[in-house]
């Protein structure tokens, strides 16, 4: 276990995650998300995911009421729409999307996008991800249409407001 409890204090243990380690939390709709650190390992302070996205994809415009998000671009180029501004983010760029601010992103390039996504606090969003990425009864991931339907149905339950299609042309 990564944490120890003493009274009401939570004492976290140091943790080393090597390259490629983590837990696959999504393989749906042209992307993969490998969770490197989750709410449990950090006492619900932060999560860090290794996020891969195929060209031509991006989520709908949305707003979180509980979480801040930070994106660090490792490979490829992401285009973000945050608070009404369009931001092109090449490798080495960092984008901050604070809670309450409408945002989205898209991989408008020709290469696969890879970025680190950090969420704080992560507990609520982790539960949302678990619901929308749950395997179908046959064990396979949800297809793009089912994935989109799950997002639309479940997002309001987790304080995520869907605001419409991706203004960058992807959804």
mmCIF file of C-alpha atoms in Angstrom:
data_model
loop_
_atom_site.group_PDB
_atom_site.id
_atom_site.type_symbol
_atom_site.label_atom_id
_atom_site.label_comp_id
_atom_site.label_asym_id
_atom_site.label_seq_id
_atom_site.Cartn_x
_atom_site.Cartn_y
_atom_site.Cartn_z
ATOM 1 C CA UNK A 1 0.000 0.000 0.000
ATOM 2 C CA UNK A 2 1.264 3.481 -0.858
ATOM 3 C CA UNK A 3 -0.119 5.341 2.152
ATOM 4 C CA UNK A 4 -0.118 4.886 5.911
ATOM 5 C CA UNK A 5 -2.752 6.305 8.225
ATOM 6 C CA UNK A 6 -1.994 7.568 11.708
ATOM 7 C CA UNK A 7 -5.022 9.125 13.361
ATOM 8 C CA UNK A 8 -6.492 11.503 10.783
ATOM 9 C CA UNK A 9 -3.139 12.122 9.059
ATOM 10 C CA UNK A 10 -2.269 10.360 5.828
ATOM 11 C CA UNK A 11 1.416 9.651 5.371
ATOM 12 C CA UNK A 12 2.331 8.916 1.762
ATOM 13 C CA UNK A 13 5.155 6.618 0.760
ATOM 14 C CA UNK A 14 7.775 7.571 -1.844
ATOM 15 C CA UNK A 15 7.144 5.864 -5.166
ATOM 16 C CA UNK A 16 9.218 5.236 -8.288
ATOM 17 C CA UNK A 17 7.419 4.512 -11.547
ATOM 18 C CA UNK A 18 9.699 3.352 -14.356
ATOM 19 C CA UNK A 19 9.093 4.072 -18.041
ATOM 20 C CA UNK A 20 6.085 2.103 -19.287
ATOM 21 C CA UNK A 21 4.820 1.280 -15.804
ATOM 22 C CA UNK A 22 1.335 2.280 -14.813
ATOM 23 C CA UNK A 23 -2.208 1.116 -15.379
ATOM 24 C CA UNK A 24 -4.007 1.265 -18.724
ATOM 25 C CA UNK A 25 -7.216 3.175 -17.967
ATOM 26 C CA UNK A 26 -8.458 3.817 -21.490
ATOM 27 C CA UNK A 27 -8.131 2.336 -24.932
ATOM 28 C CA UNK A 28 -11.131 3.927 -26.565
ATOM 29 C CA UNK A 29 -11.858 6.191 -29.503
ATOM 30 C CA UNK A 30 -8.384 6.368 -31.054
ATOM 31 C CA UNK A 31 -6.402 6.985 -27.923
ATOM 32 C CA UNK A 32 -4.758 5.293 -24.985
ATOM 33 C CA UNK A 33 -4.288 6.553 -21.454
ATOM 34 C CA UNK A 34 -1.749 4.970 -19.109
ATOM 35 C CA UNK A 35 -2.155 6.196 -15.530
ATOM 36 C CA UNK A 36 1.286 6.709 -14.012
ATOM 37 C CA UNK A 37 0.083 8.118 -10.676
ATOM 38 C CA UNK A 38 -3.458 8.050 -9.359
ATOM 39 C CA UNK A 39 -5.475 9.490 -6.502
ATOM 40 C CA UNK A 40 -4.634 6.571 -4.239
ATOM 41 C CA UNK A 41 -0.855 6.959 -4.572
ATOM 42 C CA UNK A 42 -0.950 10.742 -3.977
ATOM 43 C CA UNK A 43 -3.626 11.086 -1.288
ATOM 44 C CA UNK A 44 -5.944 12.603 -3.946
ATOM 45 C CA UNK A 45 -3.497 15.473 -4.542
ATOM 46 C CA UNK A 46 -2.695 14.861 -8.218
ATOM 47 C CA UNK A 47 -2.789 12.259 -10.947
ATOM 48 C CA UNK A 48 -0.472 11.915 -13.934
ATOM 49 C CA UNK A 49 -1.456 10.120 -17.118
ATOM 50 C CA UNK A 50 0.551 9.317 -20.250
ATOM 51 C CA UNK A 51 -1.982 10.226 -22.957
ATOM 52 C CA UNK A 52 -1.700 9.081 -26.604
ATOM 53 C CA UNK A 53 -4.042 10.345 -29.339
ATOM 54 C CA UNK A 54 -4.262 9.526 -33.035
ATOM 55 C CA UNK A 55 -4.360 12.344 -35.614
ATOM 56 C CA UNK A 56 -7.725 13.978 -36.224
ATOM 57 C CA UNK A 57 -9.122 13.419 -32.737
ATOM 58 C CA UNK A 58 -10.083 15.578 -29.777
ATOM 59 C CA UNK A 59 -12.796 15.758 -27.100
ATOM 60 C CA UNK A 60 -15.844 18.072 -27.189
ATOM 61 C CA UNK A 61 -15.629 21.517 -25.600
ATOM 62 C CA UNK A 62 -16.192 21.092 -21.864
ATOM 63 C CA UNK A 63 -15.678 22.589 -18.413
ATOM 64 C CA UNK A 64 -14.725 20.902 -15.117
ATOM 65 C CA UNK A 65 -16.200 22.167 -11.865
ATOM 66 C CA UNK A 66 -13.889 20.125 -9.611
ATOM 67 C CA UNK A 67 -10.520 19.738 -11.374
ATOM 68 C CA UNK A 68 -7.643 21.752 -12.792
ATOM 69 C CA UNK A 69 -5.757 20.154 -15.695
ATOM 70 C CA UNK A 70 -2.175 20.569 -16.864
ATOM 71 C CA UNK A 71 -0.974 19.182 -20.204
ATOM 72 C CA UNK A 72 2.720 18.750 -21.098
ATOM 73 C CA UNK A 73 3.388 17.889 -24.740
ATOM 74 C CA UNK A 74 5.968 15.141 -25.266
ATOM 75 C CA UNK A 75 5.536 14.275 -28.974
ATOM 76 C CA UNK A 76 3.487 15.670 -31.826
ATOM 77 C CA UNK A 77 1.627 18.943 -31.583
ATOM 78 C CA UNK A 78 -1.637 19.664 -29.823
ATOM 79 C CA UNK A 79 -3.958 22.553 -30.511
ATOM 80 C CA UNK A 80 -5.899 23.752 -27.470
ATOM 81 C CA UNK A 81 -8.962 25.941 -27.116
ATOM 82 C CA UNK A 82 -8.872 27.301 -23.548
ATOM 83 C CA UNK A 83 -10.977 30.196 -22.299
ATOM 84 C CA UNK A 84 -11.721 31.282 -25.867
ATOM 85 C CA UNK A 85 -8.037 31.324 -26.923
ATOM 86 C CA UNK A 86 -6.543 28.967 -29.506
ATOM 87 C CA UNK A 87 -3.075 27.778 -28.435
ATOM 88 C CA UNK A 88 -0.699 25.697 -30.566
ATOM 89 C CA UNK A 89 1.439 23.530 -28.309
ATOM 90 C CA UNK A 90 4.556 21.903 -29.797
ATOM 91 C CA UNK A 91 6.710 19.406 -27.845
ATOM 92 C CA UNK A 92 7.963 20.855 -24.568
ATOM 93 C CA UNK A 93 4.905 23.122 -24.162
ATOM 94 C CA UNK A 94 2.697 23.226 -21.079
ATOM 95 C CA UNK A 95 -0.966 24.248 -21.086
ATOM 96 C CA UNK A 96 -2.971 24.944 -17.920
ATOM 97 C CA UNK A 97 -6.769 24.583 -18.021
ATOM 98 C CA UNK A 98 -8.172 25.786 -14.672
ATOM 99 C CA UNK A 99 -11.459 24.461 -13.330
ATOM 100 C CA UNK A 100 -14.440 26.455 -14.480
ATOM 101 C CA UNK A 101 -12.806 27.436 -17.802
ATOM 102 C CA UNK A 102 -14.128 25.970 -21.065
ATOM 103 C CA UNK A 103 -11.460 23.988 -22.877
ATOM 104 C CA UNK A 104 -10.662 21.255 -25.352
ATOM 105 C CA UNK A 105 -7.793 20.090 -27.509
ATOM 106 C CA UNK A 106 -7.191 18.241 -30.752
ATOM 107 C CA UNK A 107 -4.436 16.473 -32.588
ATOM 108 C CA UNK A 108 -4.561 18.390 -35.869
ATOM 109 C CA UNK A 109 -1.191 17.080 -37.019
ATOM 110 C CA UNK A 110 -0.182 13.989 -38.991
ATOM 111 C CA UNK A 111 1.651 12.236 -36.149
ATOM 112 C CA UNK A 112 0.384 10.565 -33.010
ATOM 113 C CA UNK A 113 0.212 12.961 -30.065
ATOM 114 C CA UNK A 114 1.742 12.042 -26.712
ATOM 115 C CA UNK A 115 1.309 14.232 -23.655
ATOM 116 C CA UNK A 116 1.360 14.036 -19.893
ATOM 117 C CA UNK A 117 -1.949 15.057 -18.365
ATOM 118 C CA UNK A 118 -1.971 16.053 -14.695
ATOM 119 C CA UNK A 119 -5.242 16.505 -12.823
ATOM 120 C CA UNK A 120 -5.782 18.003 -9.386
ATOM 121 C CA UNK A 121 -7.601 16.829 -7.387
ATOM 122 C CA UNK A 122 -7.979 13.588 -9.343
ATOM 123 C CA UNK A 123 -10.485 11.429 -7.411
ATOM 124 C CA UNK A 124 -13.693 12.594 -9.087
ATOM 125 C CA UNK A 125 -12.218 12.539 -12.595
ATOM 126 C CA UNK A 126 -10.725 9.074 -12.025
ATOM 127 C CA UNK A 127 -14.183 7.740 -11.171
ATOM 128 C CA UNK A 128 -15.616 9.371 -14.331
ATOM 129 C CA UNK A 129 -12.878 7.789 -16.449
ATOM 130 C CA UNK A 130 -13.626 4.391 -14.920
ATOM 131 C CA UNK A 131 -17.298 4.646 -15.914
ATOM 132 C CA UNK A 132 -16.810 5.896 -19.488
ATOM 133 C CA UNK A 133 -13.978 3.458 -20.219
ATOM 134 C CA UNK A 134 -15.567 0.344 -18.684
ATOM 135 C CA UNK A 135 -15.221 -2.632 -21.034
ATOM 136 C CA UNK A 136 -18.250 -3.941 -22.862
ATOM 137 C CA UNK A 137 -19.653 -7.317 -21.710
ATOM 138 C CA UNK A 138 -17.336 -9.124 -24.151
ATOM 139 C CA UNK A 139 -14.287 -7.402 -22.621
ATOM 140 C CA UNK A 140 -13.599 -5.090 -25.569
ATOM 141 C CA UNK A 141 -13.366 -1.296 -25.187
ATOM 142 C CA UNK A 142 -16.339 0.855 -26.159
ATOM 143 C CA UNK A 143 -16.375 1.994 -29.782
ATOM 144 C CA UNK A 144 -16.346 5.704 -30.688
ATOM 145 C CA UNK A 145 -20.158 6.083 -30.760
ATOM 146 C CA UNK A 146 -20.673 4.275 -27.449
ATOM 147 C CA UNK A 147 -17.760 6.167 -25.876
ATOM 148 C CA UNK A 148 -19.288 9.516 -26.928
ATOM 149 C CA UNK A 149 -22.707 8.436 -25.624
ATOM 150 C CA UNK A 150 -21.207 7.452 -22.261
ATOM 151 C CA UNK A 151 -19.427 10.801 -21.959
ATOM 152 C CA UNK A 152 -22.623 12.748 -22.678
ATOM 153 C CA UNK A 153 -24.646 10.676 -20.212
ATOM 154 C CA UNK A 154 -22.110 10.485 -17.368
ATOM 155 C CA UNK A 155 -20.307 13.857 -17.456
ATOM 156 C CA UNK A 156 -22.989 15.860 -15.570
ATOM 157 C CA UNK A 157 -22.930 13.295 -12.746
ATOM 158 C CA UNK A 158 -19.235 14.133 -12.207
ATOM 159 C CA UNK A 159 -19.422 17.933 -12.477
ATOM 160 C CA UNK A 160 -18.266 18.056 -16.087
ATOM 161 C CA UNK A 161 -20.324 20.314 -18.310
ATOM 162 C CA UNK A 162 -20.329 19.420 -22.005
ATOM 163 C CA UNK A 163 -20.550 22.684 -23.959
ATOM 164 C CA UNK A 164 -20.793 21.483 -27.557
ATOM 165 C CA UNK A 165 -18.652 20.197 -30.380
ATOM 166 C CA UNK A 166 -14.924 20.764 -30.494
ATOM 167 C CA UNK A 167 -14.484 24.273 -32.012
ATOM 168 C CA UNK A 168 -11.198 23.094 -33.512
ATOM 169 C CA UNK A 169 -13.226 20.875 -35.827
ATOM 170 C CA UNK A 170 -12.812 17.604 -33.921
ATOM 171 C CA UNK A 171 -15.177 15.757 -31.549
#
